[in-house]
Short mmCIF file of C-alpha atoms in Angstrom, two decimals:
data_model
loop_
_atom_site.label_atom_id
_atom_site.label_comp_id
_atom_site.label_asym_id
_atom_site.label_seq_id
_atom_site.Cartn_x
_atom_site.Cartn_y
_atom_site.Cartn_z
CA UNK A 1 -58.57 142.68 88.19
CA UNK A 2 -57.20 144.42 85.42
CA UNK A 3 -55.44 144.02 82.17
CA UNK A 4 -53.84 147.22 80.71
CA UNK A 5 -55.74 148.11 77.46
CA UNK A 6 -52.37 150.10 76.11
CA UNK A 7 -50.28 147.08 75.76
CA UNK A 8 -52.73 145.01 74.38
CA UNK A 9 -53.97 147.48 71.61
CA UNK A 10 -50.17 148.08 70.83
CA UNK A 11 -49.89 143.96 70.75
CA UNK A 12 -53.01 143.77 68.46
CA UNK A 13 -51.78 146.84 66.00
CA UNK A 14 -48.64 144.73 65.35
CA UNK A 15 -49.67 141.42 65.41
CA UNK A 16 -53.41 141.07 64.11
CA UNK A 17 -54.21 139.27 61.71
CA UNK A 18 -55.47 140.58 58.07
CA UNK A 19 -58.89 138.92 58.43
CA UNK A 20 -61.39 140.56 55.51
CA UNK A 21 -64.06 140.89 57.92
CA UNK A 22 -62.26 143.17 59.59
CA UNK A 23 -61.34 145.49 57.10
CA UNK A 24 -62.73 148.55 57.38
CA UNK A 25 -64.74 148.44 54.27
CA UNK A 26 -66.74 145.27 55.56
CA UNK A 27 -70.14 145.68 56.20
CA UNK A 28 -72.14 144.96 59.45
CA UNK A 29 -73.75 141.81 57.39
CA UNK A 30 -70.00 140.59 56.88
CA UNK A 31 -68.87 140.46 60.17
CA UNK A 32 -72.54 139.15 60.73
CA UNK A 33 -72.46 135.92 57.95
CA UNK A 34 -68.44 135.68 60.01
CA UNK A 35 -69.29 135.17 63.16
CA UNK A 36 -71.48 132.64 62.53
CA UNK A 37 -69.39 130.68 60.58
CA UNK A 38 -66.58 130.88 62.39
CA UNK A 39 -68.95 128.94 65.37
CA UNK A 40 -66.88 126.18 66.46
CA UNK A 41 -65.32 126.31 62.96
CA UNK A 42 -61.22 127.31 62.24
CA UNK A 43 -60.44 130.65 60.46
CA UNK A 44 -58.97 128.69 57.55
CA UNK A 45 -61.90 127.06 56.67
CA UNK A 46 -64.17 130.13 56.90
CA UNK A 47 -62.11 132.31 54.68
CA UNK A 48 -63.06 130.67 50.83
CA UNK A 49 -66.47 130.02 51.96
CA UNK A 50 -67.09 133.78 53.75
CA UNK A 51 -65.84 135.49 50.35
CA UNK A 52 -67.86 133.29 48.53
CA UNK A 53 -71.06 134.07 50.25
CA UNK A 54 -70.39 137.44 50.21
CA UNK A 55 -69.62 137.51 46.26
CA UNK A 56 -72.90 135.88 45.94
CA UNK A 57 -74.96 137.42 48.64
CA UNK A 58 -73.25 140.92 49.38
CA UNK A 59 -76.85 142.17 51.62
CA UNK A 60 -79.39 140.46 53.78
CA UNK A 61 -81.86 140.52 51.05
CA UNK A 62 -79.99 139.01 48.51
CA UNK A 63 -79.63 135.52 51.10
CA UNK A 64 -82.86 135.93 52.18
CA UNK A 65 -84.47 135.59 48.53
CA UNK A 66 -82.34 132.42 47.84
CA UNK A 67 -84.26 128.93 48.42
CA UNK A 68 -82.62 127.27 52.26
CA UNK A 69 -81.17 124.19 49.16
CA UNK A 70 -79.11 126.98 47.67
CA UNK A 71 -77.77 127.88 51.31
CA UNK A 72 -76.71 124.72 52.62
CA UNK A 73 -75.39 123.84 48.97
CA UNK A 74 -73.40 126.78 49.43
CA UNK A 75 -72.60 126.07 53.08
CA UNK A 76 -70.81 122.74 51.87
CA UNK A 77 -68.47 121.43 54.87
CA UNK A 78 -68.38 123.79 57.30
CA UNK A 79 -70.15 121.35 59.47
CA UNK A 80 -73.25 122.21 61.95
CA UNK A 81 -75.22 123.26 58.46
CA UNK A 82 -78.58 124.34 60.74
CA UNK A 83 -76.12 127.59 61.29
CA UNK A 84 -76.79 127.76 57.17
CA UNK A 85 -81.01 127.97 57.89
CA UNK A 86 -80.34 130.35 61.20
CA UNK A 87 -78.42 132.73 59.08
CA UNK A 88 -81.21 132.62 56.58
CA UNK A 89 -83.90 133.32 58.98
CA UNK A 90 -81.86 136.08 60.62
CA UNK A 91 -81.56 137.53 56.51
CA UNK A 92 -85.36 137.16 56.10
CA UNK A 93 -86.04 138.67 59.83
CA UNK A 94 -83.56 141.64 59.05
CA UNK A 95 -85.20 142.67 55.71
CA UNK A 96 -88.77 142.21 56.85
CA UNK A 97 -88.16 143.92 60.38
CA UNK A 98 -85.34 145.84 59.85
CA UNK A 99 -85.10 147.87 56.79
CA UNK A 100 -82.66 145.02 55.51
CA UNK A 101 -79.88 146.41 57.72
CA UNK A 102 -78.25 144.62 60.82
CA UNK A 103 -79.41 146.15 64.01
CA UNK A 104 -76.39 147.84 65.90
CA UNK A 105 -77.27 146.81 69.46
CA UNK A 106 -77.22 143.83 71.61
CA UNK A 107 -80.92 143.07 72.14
CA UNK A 108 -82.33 144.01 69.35
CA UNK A 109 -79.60 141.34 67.84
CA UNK A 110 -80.82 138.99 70.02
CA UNK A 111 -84.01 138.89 69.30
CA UNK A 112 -82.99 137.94 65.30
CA UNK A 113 -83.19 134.04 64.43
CA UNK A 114 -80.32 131.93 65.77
CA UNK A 115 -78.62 134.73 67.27
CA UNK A 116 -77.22 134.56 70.89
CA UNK A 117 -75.24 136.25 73.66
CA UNK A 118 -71.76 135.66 71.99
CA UNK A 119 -72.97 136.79 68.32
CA UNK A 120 -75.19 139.06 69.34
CA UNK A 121 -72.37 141.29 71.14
CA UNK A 122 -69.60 140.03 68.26
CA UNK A 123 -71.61 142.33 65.99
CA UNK A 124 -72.16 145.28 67.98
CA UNK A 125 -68.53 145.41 69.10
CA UNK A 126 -67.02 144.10 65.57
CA UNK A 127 -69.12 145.70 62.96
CA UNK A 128 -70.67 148.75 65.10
CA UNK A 129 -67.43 149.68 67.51
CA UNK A 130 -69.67 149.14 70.76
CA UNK A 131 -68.50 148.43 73.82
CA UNK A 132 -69.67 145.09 75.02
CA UNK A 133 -68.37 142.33 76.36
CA UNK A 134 -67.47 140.13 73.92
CA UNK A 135 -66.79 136.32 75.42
CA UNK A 136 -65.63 133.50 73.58
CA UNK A 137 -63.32 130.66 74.48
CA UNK A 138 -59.94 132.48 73.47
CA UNK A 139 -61.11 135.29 75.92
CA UNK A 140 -62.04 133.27 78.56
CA UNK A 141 -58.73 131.16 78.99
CA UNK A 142 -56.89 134.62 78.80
CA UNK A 143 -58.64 136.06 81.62
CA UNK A 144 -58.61 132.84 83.47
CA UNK A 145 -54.87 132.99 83.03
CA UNK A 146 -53.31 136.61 82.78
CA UNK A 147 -56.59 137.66 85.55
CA UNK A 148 -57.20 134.43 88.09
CA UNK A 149 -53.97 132.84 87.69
CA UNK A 150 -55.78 129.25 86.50
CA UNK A 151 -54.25 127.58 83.73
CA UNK A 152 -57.89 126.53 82.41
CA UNK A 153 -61.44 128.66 82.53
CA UNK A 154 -63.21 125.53 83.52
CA UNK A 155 -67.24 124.83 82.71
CA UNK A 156 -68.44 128.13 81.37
CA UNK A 157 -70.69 130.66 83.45
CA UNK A 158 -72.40 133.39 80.95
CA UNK A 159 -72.98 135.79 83.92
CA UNK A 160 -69.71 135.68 85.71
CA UNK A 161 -67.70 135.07 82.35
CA UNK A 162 -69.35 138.22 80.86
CA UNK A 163 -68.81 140.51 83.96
CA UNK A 164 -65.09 139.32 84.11
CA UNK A 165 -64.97 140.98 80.77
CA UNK A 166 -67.34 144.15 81.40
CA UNK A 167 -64.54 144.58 84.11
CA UNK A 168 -61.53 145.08 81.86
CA UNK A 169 -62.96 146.83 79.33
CA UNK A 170 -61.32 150.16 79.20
CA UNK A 171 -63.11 152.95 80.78
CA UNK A 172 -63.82 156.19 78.88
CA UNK A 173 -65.98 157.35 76.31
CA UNK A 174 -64.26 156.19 73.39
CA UNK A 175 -66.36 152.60 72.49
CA UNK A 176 -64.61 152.02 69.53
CA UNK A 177 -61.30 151.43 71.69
CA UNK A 178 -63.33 149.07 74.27
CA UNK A 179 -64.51 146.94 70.98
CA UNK A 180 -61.41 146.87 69.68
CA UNK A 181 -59.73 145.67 72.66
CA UNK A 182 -62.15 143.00 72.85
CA UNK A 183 -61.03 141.69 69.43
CA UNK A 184 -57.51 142.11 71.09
CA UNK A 185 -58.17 140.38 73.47
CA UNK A 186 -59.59 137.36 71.56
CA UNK A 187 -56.84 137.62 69.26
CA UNK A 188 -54.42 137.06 72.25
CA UNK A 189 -56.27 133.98 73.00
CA UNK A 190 -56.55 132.88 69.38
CA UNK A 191 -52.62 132.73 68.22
CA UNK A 192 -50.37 133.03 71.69
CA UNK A 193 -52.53 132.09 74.82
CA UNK A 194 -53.83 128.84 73.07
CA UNK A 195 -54.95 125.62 74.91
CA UNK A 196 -51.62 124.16 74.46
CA UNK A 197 -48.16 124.88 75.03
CA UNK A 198 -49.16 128.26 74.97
CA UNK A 199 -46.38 131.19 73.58
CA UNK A 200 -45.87 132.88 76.98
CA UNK A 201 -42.33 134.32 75.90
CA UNK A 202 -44.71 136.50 73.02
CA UNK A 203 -46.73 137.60 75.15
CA UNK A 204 -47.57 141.15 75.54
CA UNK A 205 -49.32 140.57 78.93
CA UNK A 206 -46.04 138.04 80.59
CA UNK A 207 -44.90 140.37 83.28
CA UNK A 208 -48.74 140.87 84.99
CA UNK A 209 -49.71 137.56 84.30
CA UNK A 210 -51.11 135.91 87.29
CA UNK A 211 -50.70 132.70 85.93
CA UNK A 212 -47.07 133.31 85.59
CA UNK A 213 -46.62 134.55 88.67
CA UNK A 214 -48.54 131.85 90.45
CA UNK A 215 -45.77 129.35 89.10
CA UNK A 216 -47.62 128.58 86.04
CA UNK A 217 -50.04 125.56 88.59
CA UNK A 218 -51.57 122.79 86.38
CA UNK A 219 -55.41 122.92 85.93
CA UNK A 220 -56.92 120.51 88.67
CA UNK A 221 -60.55 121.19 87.44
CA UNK A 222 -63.41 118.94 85.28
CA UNK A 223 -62.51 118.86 82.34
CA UNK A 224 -64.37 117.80 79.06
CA UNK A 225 -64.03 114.70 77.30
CA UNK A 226 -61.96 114.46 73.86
CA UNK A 227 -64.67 114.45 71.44
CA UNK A 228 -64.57 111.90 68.53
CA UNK A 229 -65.73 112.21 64.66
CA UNK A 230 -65.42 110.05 62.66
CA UNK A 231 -68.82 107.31 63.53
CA UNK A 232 -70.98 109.81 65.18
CA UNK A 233 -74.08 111.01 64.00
CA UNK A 234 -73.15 114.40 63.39
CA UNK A 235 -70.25 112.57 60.56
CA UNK A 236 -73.31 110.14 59.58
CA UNK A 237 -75.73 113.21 59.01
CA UNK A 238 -72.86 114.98 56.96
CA UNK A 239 -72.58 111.98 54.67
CA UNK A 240 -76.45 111.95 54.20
CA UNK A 241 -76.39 115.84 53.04
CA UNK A 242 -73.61 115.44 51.16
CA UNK A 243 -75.56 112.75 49.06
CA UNK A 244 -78.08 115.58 48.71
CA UNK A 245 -75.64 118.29 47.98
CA UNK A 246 -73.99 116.21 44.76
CA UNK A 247 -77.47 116.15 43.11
CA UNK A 248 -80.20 118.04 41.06
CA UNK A 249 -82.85 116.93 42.70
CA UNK A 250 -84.79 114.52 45.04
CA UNK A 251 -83.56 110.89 45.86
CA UNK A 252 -84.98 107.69 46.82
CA UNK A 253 -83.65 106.15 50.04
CA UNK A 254 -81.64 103.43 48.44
CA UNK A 255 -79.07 106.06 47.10
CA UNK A 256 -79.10 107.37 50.79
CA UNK A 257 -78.63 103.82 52.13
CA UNK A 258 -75.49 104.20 50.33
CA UNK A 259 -73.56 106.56 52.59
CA UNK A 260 -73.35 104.64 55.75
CA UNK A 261 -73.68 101.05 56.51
CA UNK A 262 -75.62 100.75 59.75
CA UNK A 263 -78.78 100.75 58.72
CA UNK A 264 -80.00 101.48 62.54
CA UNK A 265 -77.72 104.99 62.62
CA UNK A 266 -78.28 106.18 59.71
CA UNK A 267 -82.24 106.31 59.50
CA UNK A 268 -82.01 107.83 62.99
CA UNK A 269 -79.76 110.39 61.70
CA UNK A 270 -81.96 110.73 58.45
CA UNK A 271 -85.18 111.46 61.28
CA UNK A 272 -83.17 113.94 62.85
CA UNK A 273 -82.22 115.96 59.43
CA UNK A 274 -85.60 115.58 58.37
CA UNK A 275 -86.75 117.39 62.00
CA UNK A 276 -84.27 119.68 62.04
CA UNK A 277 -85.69 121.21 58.34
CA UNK A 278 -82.01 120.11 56.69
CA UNK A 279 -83.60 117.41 54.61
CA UNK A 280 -87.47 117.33 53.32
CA UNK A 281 -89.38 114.50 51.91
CA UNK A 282 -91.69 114.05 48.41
CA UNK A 283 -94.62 113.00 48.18
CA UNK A 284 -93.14 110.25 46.47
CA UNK A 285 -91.20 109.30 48.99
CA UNK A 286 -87.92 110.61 48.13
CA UNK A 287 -85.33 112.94 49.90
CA UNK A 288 -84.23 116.59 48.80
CA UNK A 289 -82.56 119.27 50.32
CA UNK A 290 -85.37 122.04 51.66
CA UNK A 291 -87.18 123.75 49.07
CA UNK A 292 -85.50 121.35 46.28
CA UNK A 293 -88.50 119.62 45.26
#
């Protein structure tokens, strides 16, 4: 099982693309406040909101002494906003544990707020040049293709994805060249070895592919259902906060009613905002974002 690290460096030096966070002079906290945004989340969308944070909150210390209302204001549509209040922990963690700096290695990353297995080893390889696995689902589908010869990964394994990847890292001493063919390797995954109608004839890895080889079979596996927007509760919540988001201060419920006409959804979705710490309520029996009140 092997994919050789040569051609895909020499792909990724021609063909990468200029992403700030990985510009040289990007700090670990950068690639850090990246990775988590770009959770489930397209590069386009990150990039205005990433170089805004970073304008406004260039260290750990300077997120961690803004109120969790400024953060999700800030956060605005990225969607999945408790990533906002998990970054903020992680900032308030790092500067009260750490020194205000972002650890370099795996498990002391995973042991900061919100952080897990894919982040975790994102930042060490990314912002620290470590070699660790780094598994997302661009890497998986390449190594399920140009390694097993399936045109799909399938349901995800963290063990057996993670030593797939431990296994083609290159060997040597040189970590910096095993992290950066991990970003190589996601890369791949990311703009030629996509989900569909994927750009075999540019890629670097076409004549060892074992997908190729293998005639290219169609994936006969489970597969997951298309998932919807537009009605569900994670839309309905995003209405509620943006109600919260276009004002000062604190609201009464009517103004919430507002945002979404069944009345049954959208108080369960208004529970679940106010459990999950996105949404607090005054004594008064308003609504304001955390902290805004």
């Amino acid at each position: 099982m092997s994919i050789d690290p040569q051609t895909l460096l020499d792909w990724f030096d021609a063909n990468a693309r200029d992403l700030p966070w990985r510009h040289a002079d990007c700090t670990p906290w950068g690639v850090l406040v990246s990775e988590i945004m770009l959770q489930q989340t397209p590069v386009a969308r990150v990039l205005p909101v990433w170089r805004q944070w970073m304008e406004r909150w260039p260290k750990p210390a300077d997120l961690a002494a803004a109120s969790q209302g400024e953060v999700l204001r800030a956060w605005g549509k990225l969607g999945y906003p408790r990533r906002a209040l998990r970054l903020h922990a992680a900032a308030n963690t790092i500067v009260a544990e750490h020194g205000g700096e972002v650890p370099a290695d795996v498990d002391t990353l995973l042991s900061l707020p919100g952080i897990g297995a894919y982040t975790a080893r994102a930042v060490a390889a990314f912002a620290y040049g470590r070699r660790a696995p780094v598994v997302d689902t661009n890497v998986r589908r390449v190594v399920a293709r140009a390694v097993h010869g399936a045109a799909e990964a399938g349901p995800p394994s963290t063990k057996r994805d993670l030593d797939d990847v431990e296994a083609l890292l290159p060997d040597g001493p040189d970590e910096a060249r095993a992290a950066r063919f991990s970003a190589a390797l996601m890369e791949l995954g990311a703009l030629v070895c996509i989900a569909r109608k994927p750009r075999c004839d540019d890629c670097p890895l076409f004549a060892d592919c074992a997908w190729q080889k293998a005639g290219r079979p169609a994936y006969t596996g489970p597969t997951r259902p298309t998932q919807r927007y537009s009605g569900t509760d994670r839309h309905v919540r995003g209405l509620l906060l943006d109600v919260l988001r276009g004002t000062t201060g604190p609201v009464e419920k009517a103004q919430l009613d507002l945002a979404w006409p069944k009345a049954g959804q959208r108080d369960a979705c208004l529970a679940s905002l106010l459990s999950d710490g996105l949404v607090e309520q005054t004594a008064d029996g308003r609504f304001a974002l955390p902290g805004e009140h």
